[in-house]
PDB file of C-alpha atoms in Angstrom:
ATOM      1  CA  MET A 135       0.000   0.000   0.000  1.00 43.00           C
ATOM      2  CA  GLY A 136       2.349   2.774  -1.109  1.00 47.00           C
ATOM      3  CA  ASN A 137       5.925   3.567  -0.233  1.00 52.00           C
ATOM      4  CA  SER A 138       7.333   4.674   3.091  1.00 58.00           C
ATOM      5  CA  ARG A 139       7.379   8.457   3.484  1.00 87.00           C
ATOM      6  CA  ILE A 140       8.396  10.825   6.295  1.00 91.00           C
ATOM      7  CA  ASP A 141       5.817  12.325   8.684  1.00 93.00           C
ATOM      8  CA  PHE A 142       5.998  16.132   8.847  1.00 94.00           C
ATOM      9  CA  LEU A 143       5.661  16.253  12.634  1.00 92.00           C
ATOM     10  CA  GLY A 144       7.408  13.136  13.880  1.00 88.00           C
ATOM     11  CA  ASN A 145      10.045  12.670  11.189  1.00 84.00           C
ATOM     12  CA  LYS A 146       9.135   8.979  11.233  1.00 90.00           C
ATOM     13  CA  PRO A 147       8.366   6.773   8.252  1.00 92.00           C
ATOM     14  CA  VAL A 148       4.675   6.486   7.369  1.00 93.00           C
ATOM     15  CA  CYS A 149       3.355   3.768   5.099  1.00 91.00           C
ATOM     16  CA  GLY A 150       0.143   4.522   3.329  1.00 92.00           C
ATOM     17  CA  GLU A 151      -1.488   5.435   0.064  1.00 94.00           C
ATOM     18  CA  LEU A 152      -0.946   8.994  -1.071  1.00 95.00           C
ATOM     19  CA  LEU A 153      -4.108  11.026  -1.453  1.00 97.00           C
ATOM     20  CA  SER A 154      -2.898  11.847  -4.979  1.00 96.00           C
ATOM     21  CA  GLU A 155      -2.985   8.131  -5.836  1.00 95.00           C
ATOM     22  CA  LYS A 156      -6.498   7.801  -4.448  1.00 95.00           C
ATOM     23  CA  LEU A 157      -7.734  10.895  -6.302  1.00 95.00           C
ATOM     24  CA  ALA A 158      -6.255   9.631  -9.573  1.00 94.00           C
ATOM     25  CA  GLN A 159      -9.108   7.107  -9.481  1.00 90.00           C
ATOM     26  CA  GLY A 160     -11.745   9.890  -9.379  1.00 81.00           C
ATOM     27  CA  ALA A 161     -14.023  11.436  -6.777  1.00 77.00           C
ATOM     28  CA  LEU A 162     -14.221   9.515  -3.526  1.00 83.00           C
ATOM     29  CA  PRO A 163     -17.495   8.049  -2.287  1.00 83.00           C
ATOM     30  CA  PRO A 164     -19.118  10.662   0.009  1.00 81.00           C
ATOM     31  CA  GLU A 165     -18.670   8.827   3.307  1.00 83.00           C
ATOM     32  CA  GLU A 166     -15.057   7.935   2.532  1.00 89.00           C
ATOM     33  CA  GLY A 167     -14.340  11.476   1.356  1.00 88.00           C
ATOM     34  CA  LEU A 168     -15.825  12.969   4.516  1.00 88.00           C
ATOM     35  CA  ARG A 169     -13.831  10.549   6.689  1.00 91.00           C
ATOM     36  CA  HIS A 170     -10.586  11.492   4.929  1.00 94.00           C
ATOM     37  CA  ALA A 171     -11.475  15.191   5.114  1.00 94.00           C
ATOM     38  CA  ILE A 172     -11.905  14.925   8.882  1.00 94.00           C
ATOM     39  CA  HIS A 173      -8.643  12.989   9.320  1.00 96.00           C
ATOM     40  CA  ILE A 174      -6.702  15.458   7.167  1.00 97.00           C
ATOM     41  CA  GLY A 175      -8.218  18.356   9.127  1.00 97.00           C
ATOM     42  CA  GLU A 176      -7.175  16.720  12.397  1.00 97.00           C
ATOM     43  CA  ALA A 177      -3.635  16.190  11.096  1.00 96.00           C
ATOM     44  CA  LEU A 178      -3.424  19.798   9.921  1.00 97.00           C
ATOM     45  CA  HIS A 179      -4.673  20.970  13.315  1.00 97.00           C
ATOM     46  CA  ARG A 180      -1.843  19.014  14.986  1.00 96.00           C
ATOM     47  CA  VAL A 181       0.664  20.775  12.713  1.00 97.00           C
ATOM     48  CA  HIS A 182      -0.761  24.208  13.535  1.00 98.00           C
ATOM     49  CA  ALA A 183      -1.089  23.424  17.262  1.00 98.00           C
ATOM     50  CA  ARG A 184       2.692  22.975  17.323  1.00 97.00           C
ATOM     51  CA  GLY A 185       3.131  26.429  15.826  1.00 97.00           C
ATOM     52  CA  LEU A 186       4.188  25.060  12.447  1.00 97.00           C
ATOM     53  CA  VAL A 187       3.116  25.874   8.914  1.00 97.00           C
ATOM     54  CA  HIS A 188       3.384  23.287   6.162  1.00 97.00           C
ATOM     55  CA  GLY A 189       3.263  25.733   3.259  1.00 96.00           C
ATOM     56  CA  ALA A 190       3.084  23.112   0.514  1.00 95.00           C
ATOM     57  CA  LEU A 191       0.007  21.058   1.384  1.00 96.00           C
ATOM     58  CA  SER A 192      -1.163  18.987  -1.567  1.00 97.00           C
ATOM     59  CA  PRO A 193      -2.457  15.473  -2.260  1.00 96.00           C
ATOM     60  CA  TYR A 194       1.182  14.468  -2.791  1.00 95.00           C
ATOM     61  CA  CYS A 195       2.000  14.986   0.891  1.00 95.00           C
ATOM     62  CA  ILE A 196      -1.020  13.340   2.506  1.00 97.00           C
ATOM     63  CA  ALA A 197      -0.678   9.658   3.427  1.00 96.00           C
ATOM     64  CA  LEU A 198      -3.896   7.765   4.093  1.00 95.00           C
ATOM     65  CA  THR A 199      -3.464   4.908   6.550  1.00 93.00           C
ATOM     66  CA  ASP A 200      -5.741   2.640   8.555  1.00 90.00           C
ATOM     67  CA  GLY A 201      -4.968   4.911  11.532  1.00 89.00           C
ATOM     68  CA  GLY A 202      -5.990   8.127   9.750  1.00 92.00           C
ATOM     69  CA  ALA A 203      -4.211  10.699   7.619  1.00 95.00           C
ATOM     70  CA  PHE A 204      -0.642  11.890   8.021  1.00 96.00           C
ATOM     71  CA  ILE A 205       0.816  15.059   6.618  1.00 97.00           C
ATOM     72  CA  LEU A 206       4.182  14.317   5.091  1.00 96.00           C
ATOM     73  CA  ARG A 207       7.239  16.443   4.545  1.00 92.00           C
ATOM     74  CA  PRO A 208       6.940  18.271   1.232  1.00 86.00           C
ATOM     75  CA  THR A 209       8.577  16.172  -1.470  1.00 78.00           C
ATOM     76  CA  ALA A 210       6.456  16.864  -4.541  1.00 74.00           C
ATOM     77  CA  SER A 211       7.638  19.111  -7.317  1.00 85.00           C
ATOM     78  CA  PRO A 212       6.541  22.760  -7.213  1.00 86.00           C
ATOM     79  CA  GLU A 213       4.353  22.051 -10.243  1.00 89.00           C
ATOM     80  CA  ASP A 214       2.482  19.321  -8.357  1.00 91.00           C
ATOM     81  CA  CYS A 215       1.790  21.708  -5.460  1.00 94.00           C
ATOM     82  CA  ALA A 216       1.014  24.817  -7.540  1.00 96.00           C
ATOM     83  CA  ALA A 217      -2.763  24.283  -7.723  1.00 97.00           C
ATOM     84  CA  TYR A 218      -3.014  24.248  -3.921  1.00 98.00           C
ATOM     85  CA  ARG A 219      -1.210  27.527  -3.206  1.00 98.00           C
ATOM     86  CA  ALA A 220      -3.102  30.332  -1.527  1.00 98.00           C
ATOM     87  CA  PRO A 221      -3.465  33.727  -3.235  1.00 98.00           C
ATOM     88  CA  GLU A 222      -0.874  35.258  -0.906  1.00 98.00           C
ATOM     89  CA  GLN A 223       1.639  32.594  -1.941  1.00 98.00           C
ATOM     90  CA  VAL A 224       0.939  33.303  -5.617  1.00 98.00           C
ATOM     91  CA  ARG A 225       1.739  36.960  -4.857  1.00 97.00           C
ATOM     92  CA  GLY A 226       5.090  35.880  -3.380  1.00 97.00           C
ATOM     93  CA  GLU A 227       4.182  36.319   0.285  1.00 97.00           C
ATOM     94  CA  ALA A 228       5.255  33.818   2.939  1.00 96.00           C
ATOM     95  CA  ALA A 229       2.911  30.971   3.767  1.00 96.00           C
ATOM     96  CA  ASP A 230       1.146  30.986   7.112  1.00 97.00           C
ATOM     97  CA  VAL A 231      -1.602  28.976   8.812  1.00 98.00           C
ATOM     98  CA  ARG A 232      -4.210  30.622   6.587  1.00 98.00           C
ATOM     99  CA  SER A 233      -2.314  29.455   3.497  1.00 98.00           C
ATOM    100  CA  ASP A 234      -2.535  25.883   4.762  1.00 98.00           C
ATOM    101  CA  VAL A 235      -6.278  26.394   5.314  1.00 98.00           C
ATOM    102  CA  PHE A 236      -6.674  27.497   1.683  1.00 98.00           C
ATOM    103  CA  ALA A 237      -4.786  24.398   0.510  1.00 98.00           C
ATOM    104  CA  TYR A 238      -7.006  22.262   2.742  1.00 98.00           C
ATOM    105  CA  GLY A 239     -10.066  23.753   1.023  1.00 97.00           C
ATOM    106  CA  ALA A 240      -8.599  22.938  -2.387  1.00 97.00           C
ATOM    107  CA  LEU A 241      -7.977  19.360  -1.194  1.00 96.00           C
ATOM    108  CA  LEU A 242     -11.555  19.036   0.068  1.00 94.00           C
ATOM    109  CA  TYR A 243     -12.894  20.337  -3.236  1.00 94.00           C
ATOM    110  CA  GLU A 244     -10.941  17.687  -5.112  1.00 94.00           C
ATOM    111  CA  ILE A 245     -12.009  14.966  -2.679  1.00 91.00           C
ATOM    112  CA  ALA A 246     -15.667  15.919  -3.174  1.00 87.00           C
ATOM    113  CA  THR A 247     -15.678  16.480  -6.927  1.00 87.00           C
ATOM    114  CA  GLY A 248     -12.758  14.523  -8.327  1.00 89.00           C
ATOM    115  CA  ASN A 249     -11.559  17.739 -10.010  1.00 92.00           C
ATOM    116  CA  ARG A 250      -9.023  20.312  -8.962  1.00 95.00           C
ATOM    117  CA  ALA A 251     -10.465  23.549  -7.659  1.00 96.00           C
ATOM    118  CA  PHE A 252      -7.986  25.432  -9.865  1.00 97.00           C
ATOM    119  CA  PRO A 253      -7.124  23.269 -12.885  1.00 93.00           C
ATOM    120  CA  GLY A 254      -4.958  25.585 -14.996  1.00 91.00           C
ATOM    121  CA  THR A 255      -1.193  25.803 -15.297  1.00 94.00           C
ATOM    122  CA  GLY A 256       1.356  28.612 -15.191  1.00 96.00           C
ATOM    123  CA  VAL A 257       0.036  32.162 -15.469  1.00 97.00           C
ATOM    124  CA  GLU A 258      -3.505  30.917 -16.105  1.00 97.00           C
ATOM    125  CA  LEU A 259      -3.422  28.927 -12.845  1.00 98.00           C
ATOM    126  CA  ASN A 260      -2.104  31.920 -10.915  1.00 98.00           C
ATOM    127  CA  GLN A 261      -4.948  34.091 -12.225  1.00 97.00           C
ATOM    128  CA  GLU A 262      -7.517  31.422 -11.327  1.00 97.00           C
ATOM    129  CA  ILE A 263      -6.203  31.229  -7.757  1.00 98.00           C
ATOM    130  CA  LEU A 264      -6.121  35.019  -7.420  1.00 98.00           C
ATOM    131  CA  LYS A 265      -9.475  35.877  -9.039  1.00 96.00           C
ATOM    132  CA  GLN A 266     -11.697  32.889  -9.766  1.00 95.00           C
ATOM    133  CA  PHE A 267     -13.834  30.691  -7.571  1.00 94.00           C
ATOM    134  CA  PRO A 268     -14.235  27.018  -8.431  1.00 94.00           C
ATOM    135  CA  ALA A 269     -17.561  25.719  -9.684  1.00 87.00           C
ATOM    136  CA  PRO A 270     -19.895  24.907  -6.803  1.00 83.00           C
ATOM    137  CA  VAL A 271     -19.807  21.403  -5.392  1.00 80.00           C
ATOM    138  CA  THR A 272     -22.928  19.750  -6.759  1.00 71.00           C
ATOM    139  CA  LEU A 273     -24.703  16.558  -5.814  1.00 61.00           C
ATOM    140  CA  GLN A 274     -24.344  13.632  -8.170  1.00 62.00           C
ATOM    141  CA  THR A 275     -26.737  11.450  -6.158  1.00 59.00           C
ATOM    142  CA  PRO A 276     -29.090  12.062  -3.197  1.00 60.00           C
ATOM    143  CA  ALA A 277     -26.795   9.874  -1.056  1.00 60.00           C
ATOM    144  CA  GLN A 278     -24.144  12.599  -1.280  1.00 61.00           C
ATOM    145  CA  ALA A 279     -26.356  15.237   0.384  1.00 65.00           C
ATOM    146  CA  PRO A 280     -25.238  14.794   4.025  1.00 67.00           C
ATOM    147  CA  ALA A 281     -21.514  14.752   3.233  1.00 67.00           C
ATOM    148  CA  PHE A 282     -21.740  17.645   0.791  1.00 69.00           C
ATOM    149  CA  ALA A 283     -23.824  19.721   3.190  1.00 71.00           C
ATOM    150  CA  VAL A 284     -20.936  19.527   5.653  1.00 73.00           C
ATOM    151  CA  MET A 285     -18.087  19.873   3.162  1.00 81.00           C
ATOM    152  CA  GLY A 286     -19.599  22.611   0.962  1.00 83.00           C
ATOM    153  CA  GLY A 287     -19.564  25.261   3.676  1.00 84.00           C
ATOM    154  CA  VAL A 288     -16.084  24.306   4.830  1.00 90.00           C
ATOM    155  CA  ILE A 289     -14.748  24.446   1.272  1.00 93.00           C
ATOM    156  CA  SER A 290     -16.211  27.911   0.670  1.00 92.00           C
ATOM    157  CA  GLY A 291     -14.714  29.299   3.858  1.00 94.00           C
ATOM    158  CA  CYS A 292     -11.314  27.757   3.234  1.00 97.00           C
ATOM    159  CA  LEU A 293     -11.121  29.037  -0.359  1.00 97.00           C
ATOM    160  CA  GLU A 294     -11.829  32.631   0.638  1.00 96.00           C
ATOM    161  CA  LYS A 295      -9.425  34.844  -1.336  1.00 97.00           C
ATOM    162  CA  ASP A 296      -8.949  37.296   1.563  1.00 96.00           C
ATOM    163  CA  SER A 297      -6.744  35.473   4.072  1.00 96.00           C
ATOM    164  CA  ALA A 298      -8.185  37.518   6.958  1.00 95.00           C
ATOM    165  CA  ARG A 299     -11.613  35.985   6.247  1.00 95.00           C
ATOM    166  CA  ARG A 300     -10.525  32.335   6.110  1.00 95.00           C
TER     167      ARG A 300
END
């Protein structure tokens, strides 16, 4: 189930499937997506509770294990992480907790829809992050309603362009 990778907080090896590998198969079933969203949120809270900022949160640095989600040390290429940067990072400002929250929102959007919140590349991607909002998360089936009701509001708040409002 995936290669060994290094935990961001404990600097210990973590074996698990990368979220990027899971998302390559498409949108996650609602209950599974919500479970992963909660585990990733808990892991991110642990990072922030220690006074740390990840600054490069993406599906390439989230390991999904039977024991929950682990945030890994950044190892992906800058191109792989580009779609998860916050507007302030696109403008060249230093990442902070709010930047990680924006990236978390972009991860949740992808978990819920199977699509990146900001799918462009290069200059086009930067403009999307700075000025555009992703298409609303829509229900594919009635069974998705409870999970999407929870995730939709969280996603909107996390993807707020103004970092002071996140």
